[in-house]
CSV table of C-alpha atoms and ligand atoms in Angstrom, one decimal:
chain,number,residue,atom,x,y,z
A,1,MET,CA,-179.7,-21.1,-21.3
A,2,ARG,CA,-179.7,-21.9,-25.0
A,3,THR,CA,-176.2,-22.9,-26.2
A,4,SER,CA,-175.3,-21.8,-29.8
A,5,PRO,CA,-175.3,-24.7,-32.3
A,6,ARG,CA,-172.0,-26.3,-33.3
A,7,VAL,CA,-170.9,-28.3,-36.3
A,8,LEU,CA,-168.0,-30.6,-36.2
A,9,MET,CA,-166.8,-31.8,-39.6
A,10,ILE,CA,-164.2,-34.4,-40.4
A,11,GLY,CA,-163.1,-34.9,-44.0
A,12,VAL,CA,-161.7,-38.2,-45.1
A,13,ASP,CA,-160.1,-37.0,-48.3
A,14,ALA,CA,-160.9,-39.3,-51.2
A,15,GLY,CA,-162.3,-42.0,-48.8
A,16,GLU,CA,-163.8,-44.7,-51.0
A,17,LEU,CA,-167.3,-45.7,-49.9
A,18,SER,CA,-167.3,-49.2,-51.3
A,19,LEU,CA,-163.9,-50.0,-49.6
A,20,ILE,CA,-165.2,-48.6,-46.3
A,21,ARG,CA,-168.4,-50.6,-46.5
A,22,ALA,CA,-166.5,-53.8,-47.4
A,23,ALA,CA,-164.1,-53.3,-44.5
A,24,LEU,CA,-166.7,-52.2,-41.8
A,25,PRO,CA,-165.8,-55.1,-39.5
A,26,SER,CA,-162.3,-53.6,-39.0
A,27,LEU,CA,-163.4,-50.0,-39.0
A,28,PRO,CA,-165.2,-49.4,-35.7
A,29,THR,CA,-165.7,-45.7,-36.0
A,30,PHE,CA,-167.3,-45.9,-39.5
A,31,ARG,CA,-169.4,-48.8,-38.2
A,32,ARG,CA,-170.8,-46.6,-35.5
A,33,LEU,CA,-171.3,-43.7,-37.9
A,34,PHE,CA,-173.3,-46.0,-40.3
A,35,ASP,CA,-175.3,-47.4,-37.4
A,36,GLU,CA,-176.2,-44.1,-35.8
A,37,GLY,CA,-175.9,-41.5,-38.6
A,38,VAL,CA,-177.9,-40.3,-41.6
A,39,PHE,CA,-176.2,-41.3,-44.8
A,40,HIS,CA,-176.0,-38.9,-47.8
A,41,PRO,CA,-174.5,-40.1,-51.1
A,42,LEU,CA,-172.8,-37.2,-52.8
A,43,ALA,CA,-172.3,-36.4,-56.5
A,44,SER,CA,-169.4,-34.1,-57.2
A,45,SER,CA,-167.6,-31.9,-59.6
A,46,ALA,CA,-165.0,-34.7,-59.9
A,47,GLU,CA,-167.3,-36.0,-62.6
A,48,TYR,CA,-165.2,-33.6,-64.8
A,49,VAL,CA,-162.3,-32.3,-62.8
A,50,SER,CA,-161.1,-34.2,-59.8
A,51,ALA,CA,-158.9,-31.5,-58.4
A,52,SER,CA,-161.9,-29.2,-58.2
A,53,VAL,CA,-163.7,-30.9,-55.3
A,54,TRP,CA,-162.3,-28.9,-52.4
A,55,PRO,CA,-162.7,-25.4,-54.0
A,56,THR,CA,-166.2,-26.4,-55.0
A,57,MET,CA,-166.9,-27.6,-51.5
A,58,TYR,CA,-165.7,-24.4,-49.8
A,59,THR,CA,-167.1,-21.9,-52.3
A,60,GLY,CA,-170.2,-23.7,-53.4
A,61,GLY,CA,-169.2,-22.9,-57.0
A,62,MET,CA,-168.5,-25.2,-59.9
A,63,PRO,CA,-165.1,-25.3,-61.6
A,64,GLY,CA,-166.1,-22.7,-64.2
A,65,GLU,CA,-166.8,-20.3,-61.3
A,66,HIS,CA,-163.7,-20.8,-59.2
A,67,GLY,CA,-161.4,-21.7,-62.2
A,68,ILE,CA,-159.3,-24.3,-60.3
A,69,SER,CA,-158.5,-27.5,-62.2
A,70,GLN,CA,-155.0,-28.5,-60.9
A,71,HIS,CA,-152.6,-27.2,-58.2
A,72,ILE,CA,-150.3,-26.4,-61.1
A,73,GLN,CA,-152.4,-25.2,-64.1
A,74,TRP,CA,-152.3,-23.4,-67.3
A,75,ASP,CA,-151.8,-19.6,-67.2
A,76,PRO,CA,-152.8,-18.2,-70.6
A,77,SER,CA,-151.2,-14.8,-70.0
A,78,SER,CA,-147.7,-16.3,-69.5
A,79,MET,CA,-148.4,-19.5,-71.5
A,80,ARG,CA,-146.9,-21.8,-68.9
A,81,MET,CA,-147.9,-24.1,-66.1
A,82,ARG,CA,-148.1,-22.1,-62.9
A,83,ARG,CA,-148.7,-23.1,-59.2
A,84,ILE,CA,-152.0,-21.5,-58.1
A,85,GLY,CA,-151.7,-19.1,-55.2
A,86,SER,CA,-153.6,-16.3,-53.5
A,87,ASP,CA,-152.3,-13.8,-56.1
A,88,TRP,CA,-153.9,-15.9,-58.8
A,89,LEU,CA,-157.2,-17.8,-58.5
A,90,TYR,CA,-157.9,-16.8,-54.9
A,91,CYS,CA,-161.3,-17.9,-53.7
A,92,GLU,CA,-162.9,-17.2,-50.4
A,93,PRO,CA,-164.0,-20.1,-48.3
A,94,PHE,CA,-167.6,-20.0,-46.9
A,95,TRP,CA,-166.3,-20.1,-43.3
A,96,TYR,CA,-165.1,-16.5,-43.6
A,97,GLY,CA,-168.7,-15.5,-43.7
A,98,LEU,CA,-169.4,-17.4,-40.5
A,99,ALA,CA,-166.4,-15.7,-38.8
A,100,ARG,CA,-167.7,-12.3,-39.9
A,101,ALA,CA,-171.0,-13.2,-38.4
A,102,GLY,CA,-169.2,-13.7,-35.1
A,103,LEU,CA,-169.0,-17.4,-35.0
A,104,GLY,CA,-165.9,-19.3,-33.9
A,105,VAL,CA,-164.2,-21.1,-36.8
A,106,THR,CA,-161.4,-23.6,-36.6
A,107,VAL,CA,-160.2,-25.2,-39.9
A,108,LEU,CA,-157.4,-27.7,-40.2
A,109,ASP,CA,-155.8,-28.8,-43.5
A,110,VAL,CA,-158.5,-28.2,-46.1
A,111,PRO,CA,-156.7,-28.9,-49.4
A,112,PHE,CA,-156.6,-26.1,-52.0
A,113,THR,CA,-157.1,-23.3,-49.6
A,114,PHE,CA,-155.1,-20.1,-49.8
A,115,GLU,CA,-153.3,-18.0,-47.2
A,116,ASN,CA,-155.6,-16.7,-44.5
A,117,ARG,CA,-157.3,-13.4,-45.2
A,118,GLU,CA,-159.8,-13.4,-42.4
A,119,PRO,CA,-158.0,-13.2,-39.0
A,120,ARG,CA,-161.2,-14.0,-37.1
A,121,ALA,CA,-161.1,-17.5,-38.7
A,122,MET,CA,-158.5,-19.9,-37.1
A,123,GLU,CA,-157.0,-21.7,-40.1
A,124,ILE,CA,-154.1,-24.1,-40.4
A,125,ALA,CA,-153.2,-25.3,-43.8
A,126,ASN,CA,-150.6,-27.5,-45.5
A,127,TRP,CA,-149.6,-29.2,-42.3
A,128,GLY,CA,-150.5,-32.7,-43.6
A,129,SER,CA,-152.5,-32.9,-46.8
A,130,HIS,CA,-152.2,-35.0,-49.9
A,131,ASP,CA,-152.4,-31.8,-52.1
A,132,LEU,CA,-150.0,-29.3,-50.5
A,133,MET,CA,-150.5,-25.8,-51.8
A,134,GLY,CA,-147.4,-24.4,-50.3
A,135,PRO,CA,-145.6,-24.2,-46.9
A,136,PHE,CA,-147.3,-25.1,-43.6
A,137,GLN,CA,-149.1,-22.0,-42.3
A,138,ALA,CA,-151.4,-20.9,-39.5
A,139,SER,CA,-153.5,-17.8,-39.3
A,140,VAL,CA,-151.7,-17.0,-36.0
A,141,PRO,CA,-147.9,-17.2,-36.1
A,142,ALA,CA,-147.6,-18.3,-32.5
A,143,LEU,CA,-150.0,-21.2,-33.2
A,144,ARG,CA,-147.8,-22.3,-36.1
A,145,ARG,CA,-144.8,-22.5,-33.8
A,146,ASP,CA,-146.8,-24.2,-31.1
A,147,ILE,CA,-148.0,-26.9,-33.6
A,148,ARG,CA,-144.5,-27.5,-34.8
A,149,ARG,CA,-143.2,-27.9,-31.3
A,150,ARG,CA,-146.0,-30.2,-30.1
A,151,PHE,CA,-146.8,-32.3,-33.2
A,152,GLY,CA,-143.7,-31.9,-35.5
A,153,ARG,CA,-144.2,-32.6,-39.1
A,154,HIS,CA,-146.6,-34.8,-41.0
A,155,PRO,CA,-144.4,-37.4,-42.7
A,156,MET,CA,-146.3,-37.7,-46.0
A,157,GLY,CA,-144.8,-34.7,-47.8
A,158,TYR,CA,-145.5,-34.0,-51.5
A,159,GLU,CA,-146.4,-36.8,-53.8
A,160,ILE,CA,-143.7,-37.5,-56.4
A,161,PRO,CA,-145.5,-38.7,-59.6
A,162,VAL,CA,-143.1,-41.5,-60.7
A,163,SER,CA,-143.3,-45.3,-60.3
A,164,LYS,CA,-142.4,-46.7,-56.9
A,165,ASP,CA,-141.1,-50.1,-55.8
A,166,THR,CA,-142.4,-52.2,-52.9
A,167,GLY,CA,-139.9,-50.9,-50.4
A,168,GLN,CA,-140.8,-47.3,-51.1
A,169,LEU,CA,-144.5,-48.2,-50.8
A,170,GLU,CA,-143.9,-49.9,-47.5
A,171,THR,CA,-142.3,-46.7,-46.2
A,172,MET,CA,-145.2,-44.6,-47.5
A,173,ARG,CA,-147.7,-46.9,-45.9
A,174,ARG,CA,-146.0,-46.3,-42.6
A,175,GLU,CA,-145.9,-42.5,-43.2
A,176,CYS,CA,-149.6,-42.5,-43.9
A,177,ILE,CA,-150.4,-44.5,-40.7
A,178,GLU,CA,-148.1,-42.4,-38.5
A,179,GLY,CA,-149.5,-39.2,-40.1
A,180,ALA,CA,-153.1,-40.2,-39.4
A,181,HIS,CA,-152.2,-40.8,-35.8
A,182,THR,CA,-150.5,-37.4,-35.4
A,183,LYS,CA,-153.3,-35.6,-37.3
A,184,ALA,CA,-155.8,-37.0,-34.9
A,185,GLU,CA,-153.9,-35.7,-31.9
A,186,LEU,CA,-153.5,-32.3,-33.5
A,187,ALA,CA,-157.2,-32.1,-34.4
A,188,ARG,CA,-158.2,-33.3,-31.0
A,189,TRP,CA,-156.0,-30.6,-29.4
A,190,LEU,CA,-157.5,-27.9,-31.6
A,191,ARG,CA,-161.0,-29.1,-30.8
A,192,GLU,CA,-160.3,-28.7,-27.1
A,193,THR,CA,-158.3,-25.5,-27.1
A,194,THR,CA,-159.9,-23.2,-29.7
A,195,ARG,CA,-163.3,-21.5,-29.7
A,196,TRP,CA,-165.5,-22.9,-32.4
A,197,ASN,CA,-169.0,-23.2,-33.8
A,198,LEU,CA,-167.6,-24.7,-36.9
A,199,PHE,CA,-164.7,-27.2,-36.5
A,200,LEU,CA,-163.4,-28.7,-39.8
A,201,ALA,CA,-160.4,-31.0,-40.0
A,202,VAL,CA,-159.3,-33.1,-43.0
A,203,PHE,CA,-157.4,-36.4,-43.0
A,204,GLY,CA,-155.4,-36.7,-46.2
A,205,GLU,CA,-153.9,-40.2,-45.8
A,206,CYS,CA,-156.7,-42.2,-47.6
A,207,HIS,CA,-156.1,-39.9,-50.6
A,208,ARG,CA,-152.4,-40.4,-50.8
A,209,GLY,CA,-152.8,-44.1,-49.9
A,210,GLY,CA,-155.5,-44.6,-52.4
A,211,HIS,CA,-153.4,-43.3,-55.3
A,212,ILE,CA,-150.3,-45.3,-54.5
A,213,LEU,CA,-151.4,-48.3,-52.5
A,214,TRP,CA,-154.5,-49.4,-54.5
A,215,ARG,CA,-154.2,-53.0,-55.4
A,216,ASP,CA,-156.6,-55.4,-57.2
A,217,HIS,CA,-156.0,-58.3,-59.6
A,218,ASP,CA,-154.3,-56.3,-62.3
A,219,VAL,CA,-150.7,-57.4,-62.9
A,220,ALA,CA,-149.5,-53.8,-62.7
A,221,HIS,CA,-150.5,-53.8,-59.0
A,222,ALA,CA,-148.4,-56.8,-58.0
A,223,HIS,CA,-145.7,-54.6,-56.4
A,224,VAL,CA,-148.2,-53.0,-54.0
A,225,PRO,CA,-148.0,-54.6,-50.5
A,226,PRO,CA,-151.3,-56.5,-49.9
A,227,GLY,CA,-153.5,-55.0,-47.2
A,228,ALA,CA,-151.5,-51.7,-47.1
A,229,LEU,CA,-154.4,-49.5,-48.1
A,230,LEU,CA,-156.7,-51.1,-45.5
A,231,ASP,CA,-154.0,-50.4,-42.9
A,232,VAL,CA,-154.2,-46.7,-43.8
A,233,TYR,CA,-158.0,-46.7,-43.6
A,234,ARG,CA,-157.9,-48.4,-40.2
A,235,ALA,CA,-155.5,-45.7,-39.0
A,236,VAL,CA,-157.8,-43.0,-40.3
A,237,ASP,CA,-160.8,-44.7,-38.8
A,238,ALA,CA,-159.0,-44.7,-35.4
A,239,GLY,CA,-158.1,-41.0,-35.9
A,240,VAL,CA,-161.6,-40.0,-36.7
A,241,GLY,CA,-162.8,-41.8,-33.6
A,242,ARG,CA,-160.2,-40.0,-31.5
A,243,VAL,CA,-161.4,-36.6,-32.7
A,244,LEU,CA,-165.1,-37.5,-32.2
A,245,ASP,CA,-164.6,-39.1,-28.8
A,246,GLY,CA,-166.7,-37.2,-26.1
A,247,VAL,CA,-168.4,-34.8,-28.5
A,248,ASP,CA,-171.9,-33.8,-27.1
A,249,LEU,CA,-174.3,-34.8,-29.9
A,250,ALA,CA,-177.1,-32.9,-28.2
A,251,THR,CA,-175.5,-29.6,-29.1
A,252,THR,CA,-173.2,-30.6,-32.0
A,253,THR,CA,-173.9,-31.9,-35.4
A,254,VAL,CA,-171.2,-34.2,-36.6
A,255,VAL,CA,-170.5,-34.6,-40.3
A,256,VAL,CA,-167.9,-37.1,-41.5
A,257,PHE,CA,-167.5,-36.9,-45.3
A,258,ALA,CA,-165.6,-37.6,-48.4
A,259,LEU,CA,-166.1,-35.4,-51.5
A,260,HIS,CA,-165.0,-38.0,-54.0
A,261,GLY,CA,-163.7,-41.6,-53.9
A,262,MET,CA,-161.0,-43.9,-55.4
A,263,GLY,CA,-160.8,-47.0,-57.5
A,264,TYR,CA,-158.2,-48.6,-59.7
A,265,ASN,CA,-156.4,-46.2,-62.1
A,266,PHE,CA,-157.8,-46.3,-65.6
A,267,SER,CA,-156.1,-43.1,-66.8
A,268,GLN,CA,-154.5,-43.4,-70.2
A,269,GLU,CA,-152.8,-40.0,-69.7
A,270,HIS,CA,-149.4,-41.4,-70.8
A,271,PHE,CA,-150.6,-41.5,-74.4
A,272,VAL,CA,-151.9,-37.9,-74.6
A,273,ARG,CA,-148.8,-35.9,-75.3
A,274,ARG,CA,-147.6,-38.3,-78.0
A,275,ALA,CA,-151.1,-38.4,-79.5
A,276,MET,CA,-151.2,-34.6,-79.5
A,277,ASP,CA,-147.8,-34.4,-81.3
A,278,ARG,CA,-149.2,-36.6,-84.1
A,279,ILE,CA,-152.6,-34.8,-84.2
A,280,ASN,CA,-150.7,-31.4,-84.5
A,281,ALA,CA,-148.4,-32.8,-87.2
A,282,ILE,CA,-151.3,-34.0,-89.2
A,283,HIS,CA,-153.2,-30.8,-88.7
A,284,ARG,CA,-150.2,-28.7,-89.8
A,285,ARG,CA,-149.8,-30.7,-92.9
A,286,GLU,CA,-153.5,-30.4,-93.8
A,287,ASP,CA,-154.5,-27.0,-92.7
A,288,VAL,CA,-151.7,-24.6,-91.9
A,289,VAL,CA,-148.7,-25.0,-94.1
A,290,ARG,CA,-148.7,-26.6,-97.5
A,291,ASP,CA,-145.1,-27.7,-97.4
A,292,ALA,CA,-143.9,-30.7,-95.3
A,293,PRO,CA,-143.8,-30.0,-91.6
A,294,PRO,CA,-140.7,-30.4,-89.4
A,295,ALA,CA,-140.6,-33.4,-87.1
A,296,PRO,CA,-142.2,-32.5,-83.7
A,297,ARG,CA,-139.5,-31.6,-81.1
A,298,ARG,CA,-140.0,-33.1,-77.7
A,299,GLY,CA,-138.2,-30.6,-75.5
A,300,LEU,CA,-135.3,-31.5,-73.2
A,301,MET,CA,-137.4,-32.0,-70.1
A,302,ARG,CA,-139.8,-34.4,-71.7
A,303,ALA,CA,-136.9,-36.4,-73.2
A,304,LEU,CA,-135.1,-36.6,-69.9
A,305,ARG,CA,-138.3,-37.6,-68.0
A,306,GLU,CA,-138.9,-40.3,-70.5
A,307,SER,CA,-135.4,-41.8,-70.3
A,308,ILE,CA,-134.3,-41.4,-66.6
A,309,PRO,CA,-135.2,-44.5,-64.4
A,310,ALA,CA,-138.1,-43.9,-62.0
A,311,PRO,CA,-136.1,-44.5,-58.8
A,312,VAL,CA,-133.6,-41.9,-59.8
A,313,GLN,CA,-136.3,-39.4,-60.7
A,314,HIS,CA,-137.9,-40.1,-57.3
A,315,ALA,CA,-134.7,-39.5,-55.4
A,316,ILE,CA,-134.0,-36.3,-57.3
A,317,ALA,CA,-137.6,-35.1,-56.8
A,318,ARG,CA,-137.6,-35.7,-53.1
A,319,ALA,CA,-134.3,-33.8,-52.7
A,320,VAL,CA,-135.1,-30.6,-54.6
A,321,PRO,CA,-137.3,-27.7,-53.6
A,322,VAL,CA,-140.9,-27.6,-54.8
A,323,GLN,CA,-140.1,-24.6,-57.2
A,324,VAL,CA,-137.7,-26.9,-59.1
A,325,ARG,CA,-140.3,-29.6,-59.4
A,326,ASP,CA,-142.8,-27.1,-60.6
A,327,TRP,CA,-140.3,-25.9,-63.2
A,328,VAL,CA,-139.9,-29.5,-64.4
A,329,VAL,CA,-143.6,-29.9,-64.8
A,330,ALA,CA,-143.8,-26.6,-66.7
A,331,ARG,CA,-140.9,-27.4,-69.1
A,332,GLU,CA,-142.4,-30.9,-69.7
A,333,VAL,CA,-145.6,-29.4,-71.0
A,334,THR,CA,-144.2,-26.4,-73.0
A,335,GLY,CA,-140.6,-27.3,-73.7
A,336,GLY,CA,-139.8,-27.4,-77.5
A,337,VAL,CA,-143.3,-26.0,-78.5
A,338,ASP,CA,-143.4,-23.5,-81.4
A,339,TRP,CA,-146.6,-21.6,-80.6
A,340,ARG,CA,-147.0,-20.2,-84.1
A,341,LYS,CA,-147.6,-23.7,-85.3
A,342,THR,CA,-149.3,-25.3,-82.3
A,343,PRO,CA,-153.1,-25.0,-82.1
A,344,GLY,CA,-153.4,-27.1,-79.0
A,345,ILE,CA,-151.4,-28.9,-76.3
A,346,SER,CA,-151.9,-31.5,-73.6
A,347,LEU,CA,-151.6,-30.3,-70.0
A,348,ARG,CA,-150.3,-32.7,-67.4
A,349,SER,CA,-153.3,-33.9,-65.4
A,350,ASP,CA,-154.5,-36.8,-63.2
A,351,LEU,CA,-157.4,-39.1,-64.0
A,352,PHE,CA,-158.9,-37.3,-66.9
A,353,SER,CA,-156.7,-35.6,-69.4
A,354,PHE,CA,-156.8,-32.0,-70.5
A,355,VAL,CA,-156.3,-30.3,-73.8
A,356,ARG,CA,-155.8,-26.6,-74.0
A,357,LEU,CA,-156.4,-24.7,-77.3
A,358,ASN,CA,-154.0,-22.0,-78.3
A,359,LEU,CA,-156.7,-19.4,-79.0
A,360,ALA,CA,-155.9,-16.0,-80.4
A,361,GLY,CA,-156.9,-13.2,-78.0
A,362,ARG,CA,-156.9,-15.6,-75.0
A,363,GLU,CA,-153.5,-17.1,-75.0
A,364,ARG,CA,-150.6,-14.7,-75.1
A,365,ASP,CA,-149.3,-16.1,-78.4
A,366,GLY,CA,-152.6,-17.5,-79.6
A,367,MET,CA,-152.8,-18.6,-83.2
A,368,LEU,CA,-156.2,-20.3,-83.6
A,369,ALA,CA,-159.0,-17.7,-84.4
A,370,PRO,CA,-161.9,-18.4,-82.0
A,371,GLY,CA,-165.0,-19.5,-84.0
A,372,SER,CA,-163.1,-19.9,-87.2
A,373,ASP,CA,-163.4,-22.9,-89.5
A,374,GLU,CA,-159.9,-23.9,-88.5
A,375,HIS,CA,-160.9,-23.8,-84.9
A,376,ARG,CA,-163.9,-26.0,-85.5
A,377,ARG,CA,-162.0,-28.4,-87.7
A,378,TYR,CA,-159.2,-28.7,-85.1
A,379,VAL,CA,-161.6,-29.4,-82.2
A,380,ASP,CA,-163.3,-32.1,-84.3
A,381,HIS,CA,-159.9,-33.5,-85.4
A,382,VAL,CA,-158.7,-33.8,-81.8
A,383,THR,CA,-162.1,-35.3,-80.6
A,384,GLN,CA,-162.3,-37.9,-83.4
A,385,SER,CA,-158.6,-38.8,-83.1
A,386,PHE,CA,-158.9,-39.6,-79.4
A,387,LEU,CA,-162.3,-41.4,-79.8
A,388,ALA,CA,-160.7,-43.7,-82.5
A,389,LEU,CA,-157.8,-44.9,-80.2
A,390,ARG,CA,-158.0,-48.6,-79.4
A,391,THR,CA,-156.0,-51.0,-77.2
A,392,ASP,CA,-154.5,-54.2,-78.6
A,393,THR,CA,-157.7,-56.1,-77.9
A,394,GLY,CA,-159.7,-53.5,-79.9
A,395,ALA,CA,-161.3,-51.8,-76.9
A,396,PRO,CA,-161.7,-48.0,-77.1
A,397,ILE,CA,-159.8,-46.1,-74.4
A,398,VAL,CA,-161.7,-42.8,-74.6
A,399,ARG,CA,-165.3,-42.7,-73.3
A,400,ASP,CA,-166.0,-39.1,-74.3
A,401,VAL,CA,-164.4,-35.8,-75.0
A,402,VAL,CA,-166.1,-33.1,-73.0
A,403,PRO,CA,-166.2,-29.5,-74.3
A,404,ALA,CA,-165.4,-28.0,-70.8
A,405,HIS,CA,-166.7,-24.5,-71.5
A,406,GLU,CA,-170.1,-25.8,-72.5
A,407,VAL,CA,-170.7,-27.9,-69.4
A,408,LEU,CA,-168.8,-25.7,-66.8
A,409,ALA,CA,-170.0,-22.2,-67.1
A,410,GLY,CA,-168.8,-19.3,-65.0
A,411,ALA,CA,-166.7,-16.2,-64.8
A,412,ARG,CA,-163.4,-18.2,-64.7
A,413,ARG,CA,-164.2,-20.8,-67.3
A,414,ASP,CA,-161.5,-19.5,-69.6
A,415,LEU,CA,-158.9,-20.8,-67.2
A,416,LEU,CA,-160.2,-24.4,-67.4
A,417,PRO,CA,-158.9,-26.8,-70.0
A,418,ASP,CA,-160.9,-26.6,-73.3
A,419,MET,CA,-161.4,-30.4,-73.7
A,420,ILE,CA,-161.6,-33.1,-71.0
A,421,LEU,CA,-160.7,-36.6,-72.2
A,422,ARG,CA,-162.6,-39.1,-70.1
A,423,TRP,CA,-161.4,-42.6,-70.3
A,424,THR,CA,-163.2,-45.9,-70.5
A,425,ASP,CA,-162.6,-48.3,-67.6
A,426,GLU,CA,-159.8,-50.3,-69.3
A,427,TYR,CA,-156.7,-50.8,-67.3
A,428,PRO,CA,-153.8,-48.6,-68.5
A,429,ALA,CA,-152.5,-49.9,-71.8
A,430,THR,CA,-149.0,-49.8,-73.1
A,431,SER,CA,-150.0,-49.3,-76.7
A,432,ALA,CA,-152.9,-47.6,-78.4
A,433,ARG,CA,-153.6,-47.1,-82.1
A,434,SER,CA,-155.9,-45.8,-84.7
A,435,PRO,CA,-155.8,-45.7,-88.5
A,436,ALA,CA,-155.0,-42.0,-88.5
A,437,LEU,CA,-152.5,-41.8,-85.7
A,438,GLY,CA,-150.8,-45.2,-86.1
A,439,THR,CA,-149.6,-47.1,-83.0
A,440,ILE,CA,-148.4,-45.1,-80.0
A,441,HIS,CA,-146.3,-46.9,-77.4
A,442,ALA,CA,-146.2,-45.4,-73.9
A,443,ALA,CA,-146.1,-46.8,-70.4
A,444,PRO,CA,-147.9,-45.4,-67.4
A,445,ASP,CA,-145.5,-43.2,-65.4
A,446,SER,CA,-147.4,-41.6,-62.6
A,447,GLY,CA,-146.8,-44.3,-60.0
A,448,ARG,CA,-150.5,-44.4,-59.3
A,449,THR,CA,-152.4,-47.6,-59.2
A,450,GLY,CA,-155.5,-45.8,-57.9
A,451,GLU,CA,-157.4,-42.9,-59.3
A,452,HIS,CA,-160.6,-41.0,-58.4
A,453,ARG,CA,-164.2,-41.9,-58.7
A,454,PRO,CA,-166.6,-38.9,-58.6
A,455,GLY,CA,-168.9,-40.2,-55.9
A,456,GLY,CA,-168.6,-39.1,-52.2
A,457,PHE,CA,-170.7,-39.4,-49.1
A,458,ALA,CA,-171.5,-37.8,-45.8
A,459,LEU,CA,-172.6,-39.3,-42.5
A,460,VAL,CA,-174.4,-36.9,-40.2
A,461,LEU,CA,-175.1,-37.4,-36.5
A,462,GLY,CA,-176.6,-35.3,-33.8
A,463,ALA,CA,-179.9,-33.6,-32.9
A,464,ALA,CA,-180.6,-32.1,-36.3
A,465,ALA,CA,-180.1,-35.4,-38.0
A,466,LYS,CA,-182.4,-37.2,-35.4
A,467,SER,CA,-185.2,-34.7,-35.9
A,468,GLY,CA,-185.1,-35.0,-39.7
A,469,GLY,CA,-184.4,-31.3,-40.0
A,470,LEU,CA,-181.4,-31.5,-42.2
A,471,PRO,CA,-181.0,-29.2,-45.2
A,472,PRO,CA,-180.2,-30.7,-48.6
A,473,LEU,CA,-176.8,-32.3,-49.0
A,474,ALA,CA,-176.4,-34.3,-52.2
A,475,HIS,CA,-173.4,-32.6,-54.0
A,476,ASN,CA,-170.0,-31.3,-52.9
A,477,ALA,CA,-171.3,-27.8,-53.9
A,478,ASP,CA,-174.0,-28.0,-51.2
A,479,PHE,CA,-171.7,-27.7,-48.1
A,480,PRO,CA,-171.7,-23.9,-47.6
A,481,GLY,CA,-175.5,-23.8,-47.6
A,482,PHE,CA,-175.7,-26.9,-45.5
A,483,VAL,CA,-173.4,-25.7,-42.8
A,484,ALA,CA,-174.7,-22.1,-42.7
A,485,HIS,CA,-178.3,-23.5,-42.3
A,486,LEU,CA,-177.2,-25.7,-39.4
A,487,LEU,CA,-175.5,-22.7,-37.7
A,488,GLY,CA,-178.4,-20.4,-38.4
A,489,VAL,CA,-176.4,-17.9,-40.5
A,490,ARG,CA,-177.3,-16.4,-43.8
A,491,LEU,CA,-174.2,-16.2,-46.0
A,492,GLY,CA,-173.9,-13.0,-48.1
A,493,SER,CA,-173.1,-13.2,-51.8
B,1,ZN,ZN1,-156.0,-37.3,-56.1
């Protein structure tokens, strides 16, 4: 009797290939995967927007198509930062097509997925991910209760984007290790107790650990416990081994993958809002009003965030509900802004920084006429202002300014930022200057010593890999086609 094919996928979210390769002697599961598997390097949509990698993976569409650039992103109709949800920016994951074709689907903790809309697919989300989209949920309520009873909670929680001290990082290292262990038990249990042709589980601990536990020779990394990140990778390596143990490679294709990677943080995001304040003040003086402009107002939330010590912010943020934290992010971006006089703002982002234009007809209170001379002058002014910024040693901090709509086409491209500032590889500076903007002093405040690199990888094992019959897999957008091909299903449009 012919058994139907199976694909077992394990995502190691933001697992960095160079780190894994260097640590192979202490990562036995990865060592085996490299020895026995077929290696696929992956390019990814993180080349522009790091938070897009999961929606691109599960839809096969680029960011202009799915429209997702952040878990809290700009909503032009309300002119505020808003948490994405199934009522806004919903995208269907490719495994619903597999479930509709009658295949068993079990999916655990894929980041950036929405509430289940296809009851035939068994989905568990937000149990333990780096990017939590909302409360823990399972497509079957009884399963949710059962998981809570058997496995409790993942200790990682939400990331609080403020600086952390060594003691806090030690705690977070332990949380990542413990979380990886419990995630492995949960994934193993689902593997054994659910009916699946596609099984997909994602470990989020290398992602969280990579952001906060990255340590190299930079003085700004000195507070990070040495070896902490490797400890997290070892725990995830053991967890992946636990999920793979005993899988029959004659009938199952195994795919262990990371969509993007991690390196030291070179984001200069902390300068962007202050730079935009100055850029807008200069623009107002030159282009909008002839009389002297008022001094830019910062907004209460931004002023508070810039003056309250990080440990206090951290304690407050861990104690309040997520809606309150979202409100803080929203006020920080838009507090004190007079839209009649503001042609563009910076959006709070991660590695690369985002500028959104206040376009008439697109933003609720838009003031910049699309295609006008002023529009073109402003875009040029923003671009040149950022390209001119230098550190104390004279090094440029901006590599390029990407016009997002030109490179990321698609039906939802109007929801993406207009300009993506991509940094050079300088370590975060505390002052930056240019002749036009003067000197801007700002300290990094995200608490991240690590940030993303766009390259990912996949290691594939099993009969299909041995016979050389694998479909193309070279980009994070290739996954829907890759999996459907292995399972012998044609996905509809
Ligand atoms: Zn990240």
